[in-house]
PDB file of C-alpha atoms in Angstrom:
ATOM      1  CA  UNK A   1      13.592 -11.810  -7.436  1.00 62.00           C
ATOM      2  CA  UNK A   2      12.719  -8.388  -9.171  1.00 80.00           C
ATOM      3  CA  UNK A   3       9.346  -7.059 -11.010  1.00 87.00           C
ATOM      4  CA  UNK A   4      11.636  -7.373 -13.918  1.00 88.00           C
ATOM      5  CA  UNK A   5      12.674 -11.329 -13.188  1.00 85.00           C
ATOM      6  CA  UNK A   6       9.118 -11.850 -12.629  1.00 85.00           C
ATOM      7  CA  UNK A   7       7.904  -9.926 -15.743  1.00 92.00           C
ATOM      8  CA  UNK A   8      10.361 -12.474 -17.817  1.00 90.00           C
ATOM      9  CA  UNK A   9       9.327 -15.274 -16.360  1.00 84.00           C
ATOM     10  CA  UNK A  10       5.700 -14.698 -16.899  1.00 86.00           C
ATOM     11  CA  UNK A  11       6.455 -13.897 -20.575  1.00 88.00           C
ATOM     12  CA  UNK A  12       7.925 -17.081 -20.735  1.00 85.00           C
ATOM     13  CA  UNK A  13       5.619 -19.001 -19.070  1.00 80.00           C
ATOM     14  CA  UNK A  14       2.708 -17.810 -21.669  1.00 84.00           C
ATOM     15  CA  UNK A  15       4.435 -18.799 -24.506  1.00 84.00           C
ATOM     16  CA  UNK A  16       6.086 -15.533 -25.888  1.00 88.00           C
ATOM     17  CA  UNK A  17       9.935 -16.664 -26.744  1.00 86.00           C
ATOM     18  CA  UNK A  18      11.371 -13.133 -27.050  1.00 91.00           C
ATOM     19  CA  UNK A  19      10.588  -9.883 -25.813  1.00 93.00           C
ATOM     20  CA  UNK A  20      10.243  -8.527 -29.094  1.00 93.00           C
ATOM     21  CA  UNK A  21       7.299 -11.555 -29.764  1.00 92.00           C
ATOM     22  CA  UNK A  22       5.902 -10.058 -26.553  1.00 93.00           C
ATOM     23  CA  UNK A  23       5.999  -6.194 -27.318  1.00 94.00           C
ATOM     24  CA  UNK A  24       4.222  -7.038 -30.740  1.00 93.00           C
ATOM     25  CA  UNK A  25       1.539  -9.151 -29.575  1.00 91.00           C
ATOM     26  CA  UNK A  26       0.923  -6.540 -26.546  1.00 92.00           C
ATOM     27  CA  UNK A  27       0.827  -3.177 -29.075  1.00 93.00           C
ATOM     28  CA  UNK A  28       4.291  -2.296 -26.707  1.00 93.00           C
ATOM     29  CA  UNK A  29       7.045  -0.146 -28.333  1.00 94.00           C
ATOM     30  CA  UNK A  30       9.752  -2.880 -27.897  1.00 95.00           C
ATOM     31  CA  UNK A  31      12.261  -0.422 -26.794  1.00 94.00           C
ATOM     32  CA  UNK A  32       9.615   0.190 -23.820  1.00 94.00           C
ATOM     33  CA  UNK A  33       8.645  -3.393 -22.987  1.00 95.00           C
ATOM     34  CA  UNK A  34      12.429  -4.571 -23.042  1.00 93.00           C
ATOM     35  CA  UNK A  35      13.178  -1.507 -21.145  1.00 93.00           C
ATOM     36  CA  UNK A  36      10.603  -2.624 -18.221  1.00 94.00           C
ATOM     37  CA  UNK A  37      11.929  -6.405 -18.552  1.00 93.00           C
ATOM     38  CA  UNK A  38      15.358  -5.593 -18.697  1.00 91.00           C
ATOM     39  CA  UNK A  39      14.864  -3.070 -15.348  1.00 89.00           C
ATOM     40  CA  UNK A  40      16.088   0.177 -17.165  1.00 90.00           C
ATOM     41  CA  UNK A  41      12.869   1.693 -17.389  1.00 88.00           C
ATOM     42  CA  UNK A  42      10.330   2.856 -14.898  1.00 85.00           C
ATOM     43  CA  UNK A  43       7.257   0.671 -14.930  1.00 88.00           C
ATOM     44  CA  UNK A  44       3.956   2.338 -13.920  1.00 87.00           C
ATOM     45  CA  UNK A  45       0.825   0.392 -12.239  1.00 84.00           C
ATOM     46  CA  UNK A  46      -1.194   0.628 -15.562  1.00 87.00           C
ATOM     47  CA  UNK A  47       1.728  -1.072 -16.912  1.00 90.00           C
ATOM     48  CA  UNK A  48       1.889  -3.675 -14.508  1.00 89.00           C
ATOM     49  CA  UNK A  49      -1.681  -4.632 -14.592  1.00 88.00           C
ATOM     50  CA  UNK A  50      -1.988  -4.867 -18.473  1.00 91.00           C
ATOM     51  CA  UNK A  51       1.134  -7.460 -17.934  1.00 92.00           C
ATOM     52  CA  UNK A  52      -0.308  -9.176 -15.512  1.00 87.00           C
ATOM     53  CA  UNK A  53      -3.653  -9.592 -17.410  1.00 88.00           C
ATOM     54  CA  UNK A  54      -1.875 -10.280 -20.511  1.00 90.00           C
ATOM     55  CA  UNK A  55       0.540 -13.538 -18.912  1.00 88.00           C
ATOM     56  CA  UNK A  56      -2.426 -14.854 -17.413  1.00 81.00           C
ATOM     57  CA  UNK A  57      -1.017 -14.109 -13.471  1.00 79.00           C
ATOM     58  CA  UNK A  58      -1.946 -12.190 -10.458  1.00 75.00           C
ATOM     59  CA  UNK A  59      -1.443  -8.639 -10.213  1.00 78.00           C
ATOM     60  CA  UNK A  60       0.366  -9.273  -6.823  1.00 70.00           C
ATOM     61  CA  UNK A  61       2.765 -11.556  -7.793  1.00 74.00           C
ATOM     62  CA  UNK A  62       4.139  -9.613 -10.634  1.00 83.00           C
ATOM     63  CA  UNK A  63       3.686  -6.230  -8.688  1.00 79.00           C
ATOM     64  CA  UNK A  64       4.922  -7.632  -5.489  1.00 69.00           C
ATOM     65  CA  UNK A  65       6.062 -11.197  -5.501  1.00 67.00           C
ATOM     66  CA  UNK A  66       2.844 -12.280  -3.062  1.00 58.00           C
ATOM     67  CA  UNK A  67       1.478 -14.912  -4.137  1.00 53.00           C
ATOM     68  CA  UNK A  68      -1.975 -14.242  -2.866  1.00 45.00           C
ATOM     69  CA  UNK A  69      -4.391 -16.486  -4.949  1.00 44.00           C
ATOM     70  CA  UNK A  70      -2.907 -19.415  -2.732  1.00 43.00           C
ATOM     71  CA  UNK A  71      -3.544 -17.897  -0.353  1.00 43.00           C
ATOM     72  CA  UNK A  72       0.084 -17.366   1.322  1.00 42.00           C
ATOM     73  CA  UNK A  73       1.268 -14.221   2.156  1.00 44.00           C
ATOM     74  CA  UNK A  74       4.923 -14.075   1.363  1.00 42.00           C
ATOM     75  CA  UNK A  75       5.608 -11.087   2.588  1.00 62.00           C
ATOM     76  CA  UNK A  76       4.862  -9.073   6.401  1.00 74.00           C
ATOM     77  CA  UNK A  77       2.993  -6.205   6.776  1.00 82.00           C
ATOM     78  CA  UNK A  78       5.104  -2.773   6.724  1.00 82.00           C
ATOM     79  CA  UNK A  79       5.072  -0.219   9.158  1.00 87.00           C
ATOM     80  CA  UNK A  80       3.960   3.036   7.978  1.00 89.00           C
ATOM     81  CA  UNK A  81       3.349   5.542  10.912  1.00 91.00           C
ATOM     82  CA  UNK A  82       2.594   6.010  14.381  1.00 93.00           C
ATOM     83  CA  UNK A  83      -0.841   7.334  16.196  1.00 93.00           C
ATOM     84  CA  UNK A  84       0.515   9.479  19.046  1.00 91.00           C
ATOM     85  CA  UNK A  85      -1.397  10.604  22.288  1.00 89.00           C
ATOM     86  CA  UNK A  86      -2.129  14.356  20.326  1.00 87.00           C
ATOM     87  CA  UNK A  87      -4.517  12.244  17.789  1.00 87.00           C
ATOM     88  CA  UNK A  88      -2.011  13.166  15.508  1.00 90.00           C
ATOM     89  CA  UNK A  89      -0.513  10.976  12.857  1.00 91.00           C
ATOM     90  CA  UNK A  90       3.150  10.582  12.540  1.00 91.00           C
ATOM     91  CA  UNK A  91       4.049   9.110   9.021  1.00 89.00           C
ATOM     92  CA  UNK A  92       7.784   7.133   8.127  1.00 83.00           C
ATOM     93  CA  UNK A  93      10.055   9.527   7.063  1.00 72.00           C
ATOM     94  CA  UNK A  94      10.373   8.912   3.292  1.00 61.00           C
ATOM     95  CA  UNK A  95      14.419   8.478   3.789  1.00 58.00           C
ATOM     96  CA  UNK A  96      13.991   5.089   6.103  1.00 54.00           C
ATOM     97  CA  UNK A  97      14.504   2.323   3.266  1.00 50.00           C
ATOM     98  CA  UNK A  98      11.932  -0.389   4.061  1.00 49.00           C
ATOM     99  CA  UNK A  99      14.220  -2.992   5.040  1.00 50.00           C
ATOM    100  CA  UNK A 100      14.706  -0.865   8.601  1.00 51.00           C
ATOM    101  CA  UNK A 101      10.796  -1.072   9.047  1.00 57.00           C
ATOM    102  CA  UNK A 102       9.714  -2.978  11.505  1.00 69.00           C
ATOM    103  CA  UNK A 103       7.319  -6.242  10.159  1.00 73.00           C
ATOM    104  CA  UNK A 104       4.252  -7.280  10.824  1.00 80.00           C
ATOM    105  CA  UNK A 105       2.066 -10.621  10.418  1.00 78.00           C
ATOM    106  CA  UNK A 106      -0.133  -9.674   7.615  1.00 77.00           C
ATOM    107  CA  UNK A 107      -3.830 -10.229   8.010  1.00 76.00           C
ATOM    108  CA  UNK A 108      -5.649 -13.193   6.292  1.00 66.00           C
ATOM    109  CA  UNK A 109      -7.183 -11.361   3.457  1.00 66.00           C
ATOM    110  CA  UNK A 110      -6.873 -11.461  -0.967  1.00 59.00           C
ATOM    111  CA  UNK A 111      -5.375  -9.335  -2.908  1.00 60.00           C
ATOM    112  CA  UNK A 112      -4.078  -6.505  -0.345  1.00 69.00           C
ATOM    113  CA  UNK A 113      -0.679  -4.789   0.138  1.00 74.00           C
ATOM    114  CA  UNK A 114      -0.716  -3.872   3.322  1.00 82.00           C
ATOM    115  CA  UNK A 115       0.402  -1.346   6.049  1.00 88.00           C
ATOM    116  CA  UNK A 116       0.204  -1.087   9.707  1.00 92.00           C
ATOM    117  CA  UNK A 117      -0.126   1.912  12.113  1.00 93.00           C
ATOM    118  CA  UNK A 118       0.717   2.188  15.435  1.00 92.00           C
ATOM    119  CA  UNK A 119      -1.407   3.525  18.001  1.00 93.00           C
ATOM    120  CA  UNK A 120       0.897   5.250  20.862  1.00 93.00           C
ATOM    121  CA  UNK A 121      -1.105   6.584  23.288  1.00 92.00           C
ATOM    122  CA  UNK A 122      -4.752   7.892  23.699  1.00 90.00           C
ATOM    123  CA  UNK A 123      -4.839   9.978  20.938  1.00 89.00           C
ATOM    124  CA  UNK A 124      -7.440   7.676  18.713  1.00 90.00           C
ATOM    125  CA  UNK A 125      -9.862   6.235  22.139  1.00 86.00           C
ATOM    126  CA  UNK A 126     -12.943   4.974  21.232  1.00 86.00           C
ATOM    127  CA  UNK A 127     -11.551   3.825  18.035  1.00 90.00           C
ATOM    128  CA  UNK A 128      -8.399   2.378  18.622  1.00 91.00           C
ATOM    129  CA  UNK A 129      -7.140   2.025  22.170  1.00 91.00           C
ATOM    130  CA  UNK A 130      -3.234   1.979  23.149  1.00 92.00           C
ATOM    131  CA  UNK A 131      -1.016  -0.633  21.399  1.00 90.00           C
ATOM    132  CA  UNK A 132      -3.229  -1.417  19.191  1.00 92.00           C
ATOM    133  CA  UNK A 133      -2.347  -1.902  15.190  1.00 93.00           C
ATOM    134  CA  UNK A 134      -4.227  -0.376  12.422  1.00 94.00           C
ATOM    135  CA  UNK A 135      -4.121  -2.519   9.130  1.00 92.00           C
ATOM    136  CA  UNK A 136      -4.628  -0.567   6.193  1.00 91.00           C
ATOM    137  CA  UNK A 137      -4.636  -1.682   2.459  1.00 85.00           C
ATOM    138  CA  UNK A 138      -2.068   0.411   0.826  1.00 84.00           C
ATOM    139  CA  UNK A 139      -3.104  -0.889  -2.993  1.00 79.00           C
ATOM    140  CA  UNK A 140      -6.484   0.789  -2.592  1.00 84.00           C
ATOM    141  CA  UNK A 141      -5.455   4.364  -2.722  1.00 85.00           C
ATOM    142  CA  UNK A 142      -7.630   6.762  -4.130  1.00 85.00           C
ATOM    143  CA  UNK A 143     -10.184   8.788  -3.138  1.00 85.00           C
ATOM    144  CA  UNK A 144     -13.756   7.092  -4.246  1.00 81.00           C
ATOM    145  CA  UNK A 145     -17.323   8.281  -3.580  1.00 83.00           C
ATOM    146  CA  UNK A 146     -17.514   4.994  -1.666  1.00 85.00           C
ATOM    147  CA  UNK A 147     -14.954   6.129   0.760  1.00 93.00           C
ATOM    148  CA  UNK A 148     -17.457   9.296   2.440  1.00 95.00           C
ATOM    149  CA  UNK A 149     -17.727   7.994   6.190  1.00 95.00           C
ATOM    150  CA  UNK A 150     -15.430   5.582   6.149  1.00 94.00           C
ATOM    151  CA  UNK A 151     -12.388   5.787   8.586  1.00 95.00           C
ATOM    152  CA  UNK A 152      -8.981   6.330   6.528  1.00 95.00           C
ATOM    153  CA  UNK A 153      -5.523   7.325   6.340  1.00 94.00           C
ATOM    154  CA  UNK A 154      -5.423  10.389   3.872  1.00 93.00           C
ATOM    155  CA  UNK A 155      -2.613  13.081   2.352  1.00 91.00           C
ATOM    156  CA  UNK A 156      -4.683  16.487   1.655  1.00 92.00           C
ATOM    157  CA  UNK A 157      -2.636  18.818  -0.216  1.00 89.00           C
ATOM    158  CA  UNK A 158      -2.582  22.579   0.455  1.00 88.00           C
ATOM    159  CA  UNK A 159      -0.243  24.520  -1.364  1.00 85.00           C
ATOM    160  CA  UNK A 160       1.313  22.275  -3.397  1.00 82.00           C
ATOM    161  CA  UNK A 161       2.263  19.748  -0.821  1.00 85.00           C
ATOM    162  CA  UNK A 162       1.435  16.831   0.674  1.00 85.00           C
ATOM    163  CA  UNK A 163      -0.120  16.681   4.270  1.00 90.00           C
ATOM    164  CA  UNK A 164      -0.711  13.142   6.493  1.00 91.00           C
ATOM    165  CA  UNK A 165      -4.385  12.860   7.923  1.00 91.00           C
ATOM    166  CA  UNK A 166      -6.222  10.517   9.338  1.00 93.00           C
ATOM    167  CA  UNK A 167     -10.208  10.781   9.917  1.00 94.00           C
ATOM    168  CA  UNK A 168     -13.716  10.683   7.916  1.00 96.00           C
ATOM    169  CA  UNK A 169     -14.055  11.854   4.573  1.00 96.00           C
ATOM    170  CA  UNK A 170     -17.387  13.920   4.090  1.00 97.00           C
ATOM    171  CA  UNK A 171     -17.850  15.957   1.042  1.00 96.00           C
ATOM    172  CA  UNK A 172     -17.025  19.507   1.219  1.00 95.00           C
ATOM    173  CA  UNK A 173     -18.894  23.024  -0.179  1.00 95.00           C
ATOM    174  CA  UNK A 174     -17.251  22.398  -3.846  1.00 93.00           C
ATOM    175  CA  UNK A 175     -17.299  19.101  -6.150  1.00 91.00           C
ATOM    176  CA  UNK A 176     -13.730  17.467  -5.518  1.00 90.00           C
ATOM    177  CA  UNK A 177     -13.231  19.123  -2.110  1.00 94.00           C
ATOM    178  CA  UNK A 178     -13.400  17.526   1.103  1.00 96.00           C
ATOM    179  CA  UNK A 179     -14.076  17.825   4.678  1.00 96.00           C
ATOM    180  CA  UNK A 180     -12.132  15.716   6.819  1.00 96.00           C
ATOM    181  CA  UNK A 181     -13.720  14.875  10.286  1.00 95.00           C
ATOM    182  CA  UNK A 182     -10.560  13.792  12.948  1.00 91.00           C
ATOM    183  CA  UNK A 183     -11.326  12.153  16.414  1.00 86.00           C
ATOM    184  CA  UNK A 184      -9.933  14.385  19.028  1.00 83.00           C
ATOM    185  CA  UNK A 185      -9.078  17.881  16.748  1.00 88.00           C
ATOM    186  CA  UNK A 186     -11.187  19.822  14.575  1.00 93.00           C
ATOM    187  CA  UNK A 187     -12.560  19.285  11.800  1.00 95.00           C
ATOM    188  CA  UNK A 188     -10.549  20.316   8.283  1.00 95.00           C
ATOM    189  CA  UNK A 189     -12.880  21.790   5.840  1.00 96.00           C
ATOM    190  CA  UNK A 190     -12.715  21.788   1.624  1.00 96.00           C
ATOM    191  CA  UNK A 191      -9.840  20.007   1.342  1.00 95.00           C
ATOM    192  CA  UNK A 192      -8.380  18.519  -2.023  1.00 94.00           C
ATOM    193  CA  UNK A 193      -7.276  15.038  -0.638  1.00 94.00           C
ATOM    194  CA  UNK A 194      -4.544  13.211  -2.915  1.00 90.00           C
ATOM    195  CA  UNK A 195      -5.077   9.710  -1.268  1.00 90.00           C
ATOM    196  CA  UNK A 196      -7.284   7.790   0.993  1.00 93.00           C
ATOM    197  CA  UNK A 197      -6.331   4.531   2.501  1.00 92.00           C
ATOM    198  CA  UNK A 198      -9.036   2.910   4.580  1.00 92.00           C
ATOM    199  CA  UNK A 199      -8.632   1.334   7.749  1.00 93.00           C
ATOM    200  CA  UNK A 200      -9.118  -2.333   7.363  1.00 90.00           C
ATOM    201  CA  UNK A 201      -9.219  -3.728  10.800  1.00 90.00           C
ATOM    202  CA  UNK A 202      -8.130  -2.232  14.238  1.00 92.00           C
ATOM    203  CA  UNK A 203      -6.105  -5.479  16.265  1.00 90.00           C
ATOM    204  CA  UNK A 204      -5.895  -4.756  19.965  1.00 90.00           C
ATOM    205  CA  UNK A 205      -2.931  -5.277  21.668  1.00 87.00           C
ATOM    206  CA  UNK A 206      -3.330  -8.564  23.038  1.00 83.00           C
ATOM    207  CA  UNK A 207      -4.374 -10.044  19.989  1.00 83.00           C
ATOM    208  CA  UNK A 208      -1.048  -8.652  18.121  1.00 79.00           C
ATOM    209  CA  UNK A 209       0.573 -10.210  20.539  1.00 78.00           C
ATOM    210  CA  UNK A 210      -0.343 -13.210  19.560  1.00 73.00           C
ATOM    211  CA  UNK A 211      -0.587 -12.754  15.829  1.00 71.00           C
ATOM    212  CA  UNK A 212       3.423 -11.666  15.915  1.00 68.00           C
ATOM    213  CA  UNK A 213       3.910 -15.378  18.430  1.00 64.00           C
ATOM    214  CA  UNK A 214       2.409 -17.374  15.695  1.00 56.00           C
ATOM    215  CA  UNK A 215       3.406 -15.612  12.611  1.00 57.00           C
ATOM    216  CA  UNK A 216       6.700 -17.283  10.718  1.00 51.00           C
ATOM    217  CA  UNK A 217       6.985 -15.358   7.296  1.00 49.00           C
ATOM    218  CA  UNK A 218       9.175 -17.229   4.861  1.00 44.00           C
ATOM    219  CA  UNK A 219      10.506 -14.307   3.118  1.00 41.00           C
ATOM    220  CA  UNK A 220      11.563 -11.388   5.513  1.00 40.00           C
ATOM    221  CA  UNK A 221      12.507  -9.166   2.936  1.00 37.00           C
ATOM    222  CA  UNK A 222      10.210  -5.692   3.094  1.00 35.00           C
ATOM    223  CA  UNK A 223       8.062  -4.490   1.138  1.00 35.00           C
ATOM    224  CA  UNK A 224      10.019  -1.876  -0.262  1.00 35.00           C
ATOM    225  CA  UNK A 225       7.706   0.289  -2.272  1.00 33.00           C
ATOM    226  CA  UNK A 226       8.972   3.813  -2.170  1.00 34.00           C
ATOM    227  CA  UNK A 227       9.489   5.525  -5.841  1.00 32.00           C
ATOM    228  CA  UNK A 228       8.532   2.370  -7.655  1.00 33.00           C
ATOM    229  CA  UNK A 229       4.631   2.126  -7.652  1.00 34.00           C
ATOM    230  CA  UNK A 230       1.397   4.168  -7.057  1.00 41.00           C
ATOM    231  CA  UNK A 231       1.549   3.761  -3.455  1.00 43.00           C
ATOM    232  CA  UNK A 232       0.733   6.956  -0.632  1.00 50.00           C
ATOM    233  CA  UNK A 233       3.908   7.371   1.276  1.00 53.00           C
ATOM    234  CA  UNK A 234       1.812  10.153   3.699  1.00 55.00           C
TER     235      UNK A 234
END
């Protein structure tokens, strides 16, 4: 089922019998709300969350077909990069489609789309040893004052383009510039960052182990997000 099945069905559900009813009620153009429930337009996250608030469901179902608020996860966790022994972090190429990812049990926690990194090597030690997966929440995306210190996955951009980091915000000389402290390399000063993901928990290799045993998703289709929401691709 697409956004755009789901967006119908939610319509339905609270009580609006056409699109047009819908679009009026809402203050939508019509030819832009049957656009987004018809799947010929583009639908942006703003969009997405006034629907969701609107139909009375969660922002994850419609956005992503999780249904989170019972607390089942539909869907794994997507791999989005490698750690290597440099301390260097190695995003997807933007050209792998999501169903060749690799999946990943997703961690027990609300209203979270979420990533994993792979740690290859010693390149992160003394914050994430070898084998070890990084969960990160991709939803929660941009940079916020109550991000300084904390550990995240980040894309700076210097001249126009989009670089991968990963380290410790601090702030930098000039209000909206950044420093970004790394592990093992030095440290990147007055930087304009685009996105921030932060780490939410590091799981050692053992315990992934075990996580992956256990885990039996009931949807293996990926998370396919690439060109369709707000979403850092690093």
């Amino acid at each position: 089922m697409e956004i755009f099945d789901r967006l119908k069905m939610a319509r339905q559900n609270a009580g609006h019998a056409t699109a047009k009813d819908a679009a009026q009620r809402l203050g939508v153009p019509y030819g832009t709300y049957s656009g987004h429930e018809s799947g010929t337009r583009g639908i942006k996250k703003e969009d997405i969350e006034r629907y969701a608030k609107a139909f009375d469901v969660s922002l994850s179902w419609l956005a992503f077909g999780l249904d989170l608020q019972t607390g089942d996860l539909a869907r794994p966790a997507r791999f989005v990069g490698t750690v290597k022994a440099d301390g260097v972090f190695y995003p997807v190429s933007p050209d792998i489609r999501g169903d060749d990812l690799e999946k990943y049990p997703p961690l027990p926690l609300r209203r979270t789309v979420q990533g994993v990194v792979l740690v290859d090597g010693h390149g992160l030690k003394g914050f994430a040893e070898d084998k070890s997966l990084i969960y990160l929440d991709l939803l929660d995306n941009e940079m916020a004052e109550n991000k300084i210190g904390t550990p995240c996955f980040m894309t700076y951009v210097t001249d126009q383009t989009d670089y991968p980091a990963m380290g410790y915000p601090y702030p930098g000389a000039s209000s909206g510039k950044y420093n970004i402290e790394r592990l093992l390399l030095p440290t990147m000063r007055d930087m304009i960052i685009h996105t921030a993901v932060p780490v939410m928990a590091i799981v050692p290799y053992y315990t992934a182990l075990k996580l992956k045993e256990f885990y039996k998703p009931k949807d293996q289709t990926s998370l396919n997000l690439k060109n369709k929401f707000d979403i850092p691709r690093f």
